[in-house]
Amino acid sequence: MTQLFINDQEVDVTPGTSILEACRQNDVDVPYFCYHPELSVAANCRMCLVEVEGWGKPAASCCTPVSEGMKVKTQSETLAKDREMMMEYLLIHHPLDCPVCDQGGSCKLQDYTVEHGASKGRYSEPKRAVINYELGPFVNTCMTRCIHCTRCVRFADEVAGTGDIGVLNRSDHMTIAGIVEGALSSELSGNLPDICPVGALLDKPSHDVSRPWEMTSHSSTCIQCPNGCDISIESRGDQVMRIVPVDGSPEPWICDRGRYVYDAFRSDNRILSPMVRQDGALQSVDWSDAFDRTIDLLKDKKVGILFSSQWSVEGHVAISLMRDALFPDAKVAFDLHRRDMRPFAFEEGLAMTTSQIEAADQVVILGSDLRQRLPLLMQRLRKRGRAGKPVSRIGAMNYRTNMEIGRDALIRPRDWHGVIARAMEQVSELGKTAAGFDAWLGAVSDRHEAGKILADALISDSCALLVGEEIRSHEDAASLIHGVDLLMRACGHAEAGNDGRNLIPEGVNAQVLSAVFADARVSAGDIFAAASAGELDALILIGSDPVGDGLFPSAAKAALQKVPLVQIGSISGEMADYADVQLPAAAYSEIEGTFVNMEGRVRVATNPIKSLGQERPLWKVMMRLIQVMGAEVPVVSLDELRSAVCQHLSALSDAWCVSNQDSALIAPNRNRDAAALPKARTDSFELDVVSRYSMYREGMWARASALLTEAGELNALDDVLVHPDTLAAKGLSAGELVVKSFLGEQCFNIGVREDVTPGVLFIAKRGVAGDLSDVTAASIDGGAV
Amino acid sequence: MTISSDPKQVTQICFDRINIPNQNKLSVARENGAYEFLPTVLNDFDSAKIINEVKTSGIRGRGGAGFPTGLKWSFVPRNTGKPTYLLCNADEGEPGTFKDRDIMRFDPHLLIEGMIMAGFALDVRDAYIYIRGEFLHEANVLNEAIAEAYAANLLGENILGSGYSMNLTVHRGAGAYVCGEETALIESLEGKPGRPRFKPPFPAVEGFYRCPTVVNNVETLATVPAILKFGGEWHASIGIPNNTGCKIFSVSGHVNKPGNYEVPMGTSLKTLIEDYCGGLQHGSVPKVIIPGGSSTPWLTAEHYDTPLTYDDLMKAGSFLGSGAIIVMDETADLVALTRRLAHFYAHESCGQCTPCREGTGWLERVMKRVEGGKGCAGDVTVLKDASEHMAGRTICALAEGAAAPVLSLLKHFPEDVQTRLAESSK
């Protein structure tokens, strides 16, 4: 430790710490603009000057490392004058438009002007005006306000990895600008207004809408991806105005999906009152009328229950209580993204925290578009890459990552068995093996060279496998995961404390869901099949849209046309076309509730926003449903409900009591006995089908958001993509082509792209080509019919 | 070489062969002693001996900062697993300086030989000359000389059979003054905008591509062959202690014979101007002397006798800098001079640090107003505050240079400013 004196106070800090960080760690206030704890040091604002005894001139504290015995002063008359002058320099060209600037009230420049500036500037020469530039749908620029701290430039380089913001010109002609027109193709772009210390970069969608001091902040958890970021939902009255990241949470940023979904909260797509279909259209009714209709549809009927993982743990347990009370034999499905329902050797959830993944010796991504699915984990991997640590990847597409991927292999989903088998052989040669290797290897005849990438990484001391959707939604997922599990066991990456088996879940609460629903869980496809076959009388859909999302859109459509639908949720969406009754449940901004993220981190939201309409927390809707259907209501308060939760999950009772929630992690399930062996394929289609996940389109919330929809259009790819060789082999070229699959013959606009594996049919766009998601194999047969 | 081995006889080192016609051709240069001593250095000297000789010689960097060269070389960490780079700073952007240009265009082989020796001492595989963009002719001359040196196995693989290999490349700048600052030069050479880096880390540890790097001025490197040939002690005996050797001064302004003059360190300002430069155009004493390039604080007649050494000029309140002496006699309009310099710095500020980016432009605009007869009483305080709080508050020294003329004007010639302000209020 290095000992130094800050304002005569003795402090100890890690050697190499900067003076500014030493001050921050010891709650000594030093003003700064360009410094940001998550970004590299630029040392250009010169606001953080301090005095060091024996030095002839003031030192910029952000870029000066501490040294033993150093005597630092952060307050003095000369420093006060220096800071006053820095403010005067900065304000020379800064417009005096605070009253109309969105940053006003939460602006560093404004605050420091009051704190350190002179009451009047002396600059009487002409002011500079700067041309604005286009930074995509989420970021508004007003570059005359820019103070050139370059935080945004460093963010684009270091965090987003896009590197598309730069500095042009020099002297006071210096400007920050997008290097290319329409720059900022980043899924993290919404963080730019947050890191801009002034009003140069502002949130575009909420521009000129509200002032910081009108907002109330509600701490909550983002449910838009399994990362479950801490968020602060800012509201004016009962309206959600903005969503921003929370200082000091594990991730300092949030992604555009989690942030700009906010307009969905006040969109027409919300279900704000009970609705009943009358004369072909949904009509607003009161709760008792809606329940009367519900009773007609559900009482003494055979139902299938389908719900989204986006509800709180309390909501999920309430669903389970409702099922137990009303439909004890009903099957439930909460996973629209899993075809193989056999138990997985390691179930959904991460064994490691994201910071452990960042620090591991090796990281291998197996079949996941991480940048779209988990932008913040991707950002961690980028950080790791900058520190010189390798990231390898095997998958069906060369998904854009904005980072250097060390070793990369393109494979088809049908090649996974061969990849794992090849890796097994390689580690066996090194004497690493596990019981079950031989049986698994014996069932696979193919070997794929990509397995070498996997095996090489497994030899390291710590190896984090990020097993993604390509494996999770594989028809033979259980055997693949069993194979990977054997590999990890053989190489010592499956022990407690060094468990690298991370299966990326589809949504939050994955660890909790499998514990709560255990045997009742079936594939969503099974429920649709049962409905279509006339085995069910009705479907209950709780916050889920199986036509817009998931792997069963065609089956879902068929089922929904056959049986009546009771829709319960916050967002109406496309399901409104099918619903006979809609019961409004509160949005995640409006509830007290608990969420578990993919790492097992528990977050409890405690200060919800007032309901916008007649919606009630899901657990209350469930209890009311039980009551009107004539069964005994199991719980009548949140406390009672939480006691019921603890019966399933004792770990949560700790989380509700302890203050440091980060330390209590809920581990994902392990099924030691799961030993599924590889199955041979039976179809003869030559192409494998892979669905693209788009962060701007996936999920009811995202589709209800006009902002995300706009971004989705900007980021859209062709409907269906294949490698040019795939078409060339058939003598075809891009355009309208016929695709044959179990669904029959359909015509799609097929584009080509080099970064798709040859032999893969990549469904890039939902809606148009989404129906193909039902199948795993297809073939292209020729031009338009 | 015609340089005397007796230090008392030496008056010139770098300019020793400067007047020989076609000295830029390898054959002519070799006839006159170029590369004569190089085989001895490559075969009989080792790194430690060379660095030691350079340390003993007492030579201080000729680019402006005056940092002891031997010491700089000894800071380079060895066996880091990374390559070490040698960069020659030939950016020569400091207004008033034009000495390196003459070395490069008239005697490029002297520089090349110095770089091979320095490279050998520092175990350098790749060396670069970063030359000012405007020096197109000089870059061409250098490139021809380098091509000849490669052809004669003085550069490239296994130089003269010694087992040492070094590549030398000329890189032309793009006209930014700030790229004369060594870390901005490194950034620029890496292909980025020329903006100085903050230190630490220093270039010796993390320089070009974050590898150990030595950046030396042309004149410094051109002195190395003589130091190694005649020995460090020999060089240390020229000039005066702590300010050893000869120094080229680029004299410009109101003198009768402006130009480059190499003299032993310690020669007085007055001697240089009167004996070498043919005296002043008007009057007997200069009004202002800017002794080390436009960034250095001004001296006035009271310091006319100051010996030209790093130490004496510092005692007088200024710096030896790059040795560019700008002389102004009684006819000079100092307000106009200051405004012109303020314009230069406002144009050349790289823009990254707040005080320099905003302050240089502010100074220029106020000076323009004052010069144009539109000044007001408050301008003096504004000029003083705006310059004082730039200097020493930024990553590099450009702001200090920008502040120097304004502060010098206000300090030494407040009446010139007041007269202008008085005219304004009429």
GROMACS .gro file of C-alpha atoms in nm, chain A residues 238 265 270-274 287 311 569-571 583-591 609-618 620-621:
model
   33
  238ASP     CA    1  -4.762   0.782  -1.280
  265PHE     CA    2  -4.515   0.169  -2.055
  270ARG     CA    3  -5.079  -0.158  -2.252
  271ILE     CA    4  -5.373  -0.350  -2.110
  272LEU     CA    5  -5.506  -0.093  -1.864
  273SER     CA    6  -5.851  -0.228  -1.797
  274PRO     CA    7  -6.022  -0.567  -1.818
  287TRP     CA    8  -6.339  -0.659  -1.343
  311TRP     CA    9  -4.277  -1.172  -1.413
  569GLY     CA   10  -5.061  -0.935  -1.883
  570SER     CA   11  -4.939  -0.578  -1.915
  571ILE     CA   12  -4.898  -0.565  -2.291
  583LEU     CA   13  -5.705  -0.918  -1.759
  584PRO     CA   14  -5.463  -0.633  -1.682
  585ALA     CA   15  -5.156  -0.715  -1.469
  586ALA     CA   16  -4.917  -0.451  -1.346
  587ALA     CA   17  -4.599  -0.375  -1.536
  588TYR     CA   18  -4.258  -0.421  -1.377
  589SER     CA   19  -4.251  -0.052  -1.300
  590GLU     CA   20  -4.564  -0.088  -1.090
  591ILE     CA   21  -4.487  -0.374  -0.858
  609ILE     CA   22  -4.492   0.367  -0.948
  610LYS     CA   23  -4.867   0.403  -0.903
  611SER     CA   24  -5.073   0.200  -1.148
  612LEU     CA   25  -5.159   0.378  -1.468
  613GLY     CA   26  -5.504   0.218  -1.503
  614GLN     CA   27  -5.690  -0.069  -1.342
  615GLU     CA   28  -5.400  -0.314  -1.359
  616ARG     CA   29  -5.305  -0.499  -1.041
  617PRO     CA   30  -4.994  -0.695  -0.949
  618LEU     CA   31  -5.002  -1.038  -1.110
  620LYS     CA   32  -5.337  -1.028  -0.687
  621VAL     CA   33  -5.492  -1.108  -1.024
   0.00000   0.00000   0.00000
